[in-house]
Each structure stands twice: as structure tokens, then as C-alpha cells.
């Protein structure tokens, strides 16, 4: 993985308190700014899940996209 900011995108359930806590944890410790986040309820998150063959209405997993 590259050290450039934004080299990974995490799609997560923005309604889930546990998921939001996990994202807050990553934000706190991601000192290099590697991760970007999109909730699955957002237009971008919904599209990323659909584009990768995942059901955008099923919050059973996270999606991590590295370097595009």
C-alpha cells in the first residue's frame, strides 16, 4: 500500500454505533491519513458496494478498497 493519503477507502454502515466507533478509532490512529471513509448509506458508498458485487442494503460487512 502506498503512503499517499487516500490510498484506501473503507465503506461502512453509518447507522451502526459499533461501526462508527471503529471508524473513529481508525481516524484517531491513522496518523498518515491513509484511510478515507464512506458510509454505505451515502451515494458514493452505495455505488462502491454495488460496483464490487455487494448488496448496498446489507450491512453485514465492510468494504476496503486499496489503491483503486
Coordinates of C-alpha atoms in Angstrom, one line a residue:
X1 CA 0.0 0.0 0.0
X2 CA 1.2 3.4 -0.8
X3 CA 1.9 6.0 1.9
X4 CA -0.1 8.6 -0.1
X5 CA -3.2 10.0 1.7
X6 CA -6.3 8.5 0.4
X7 CA -4.8 5.2 -0.8
X8 CA -7.6 3.2 0.9
X9 CA -11.3 3.7 1.1
X10 CA -13.5 2.0 3.8
X11 CA -17.2 1.6 3.2
X12 CA -19.1 1.0 6.5
X13 CA -22.5 1.0 8.0
X14 CA -23.1 4.7 9.0
X15 CA -26.1 3.7 11.2
X16 CA -24.2 1.1 13.3
X17 CA -22.8 2.5 16.6
X18 CA -20.1 -0.2 16.7
X19 CA -19.1 0.6 13.1
X20 CA -18.9 4.3 13.8
X21 CA -16.8 3.6 16.8
X22 CA -14.4 1.5 14.7
X23 CA -14.2 4.4 12.2
X24 CA -13.5 6.9 15.0
X25 CA -10.7 4.5 16.3
X26 CA -9.1 4.4 12.8
X27 CA -9.3 8.1 12.4
X28 CA -7.6 8.6 15.7
X29 CA -4.7 6.3 14.9
X30 CA -4.3 6.9 11.1
X31 CA -1.6 9.5 11.5
X32 CA -0.5 9.2 7.9
X33 CA -4.1 9.9 6.6
X34 CA -4.2 6.7 4.6
X35 CA -7.9 5.9 5.0
X36 CA -10.9 7.6 3.6
X37 CA -14.4 6.6 4.6
X38 CA -17.8 6.4 3.0
X39 CA -21.0 5.2 4.8
X40 CA -22.9 2.6 2.8
X41 CA -25.9 4.9 3.1
X42 CA -24.2 7.6 1.1
X43 CA -24.4 7.8 -2.7
X44 CA -20.7 7.1 -3.0
X45 CA -20.7 4.2 -0.6
X46 CA -23.8 2.7 -2.2
X47 CA -22.1 2.8 -5.6
X48 CA -18.8 1.4 -4.4
X49 CA -20.6 -1.6 -2.8
X50 CA -22.7 -2.2 -6.0
X51 CA -19.7 -1.9 -8.3
X52 CA -17.9 -4.6 -6.3
X53 CA -20.8 -7.1 -6.3
X54 CA -22.0 -6.4 -2.7
X55 CA -25.6 -5.7 -1.7
X56 CA -25.6 -2.0 -0.7
X57 CA -28.6 -2.6 1.5
X58 CA -27.0 -5.4 3.6
X59 CA -24.8 -4.0 6.4
X60 CA -23.1 -7.4 7.1
X61 CA -19.6 -6.4 6.1
X62 CA -17.1 -3.6 5.5
X63 CA -15.5 -3.0 2.1
X64 CA -11.9 -2.0 1.9
X65 CA -10.6 -0.7 -1.4
X66 CA -6.8 -0.3 -1.7
X67 CA -5.1 1.8 -4.4
X68 CA -8.2 2.0 -6.6

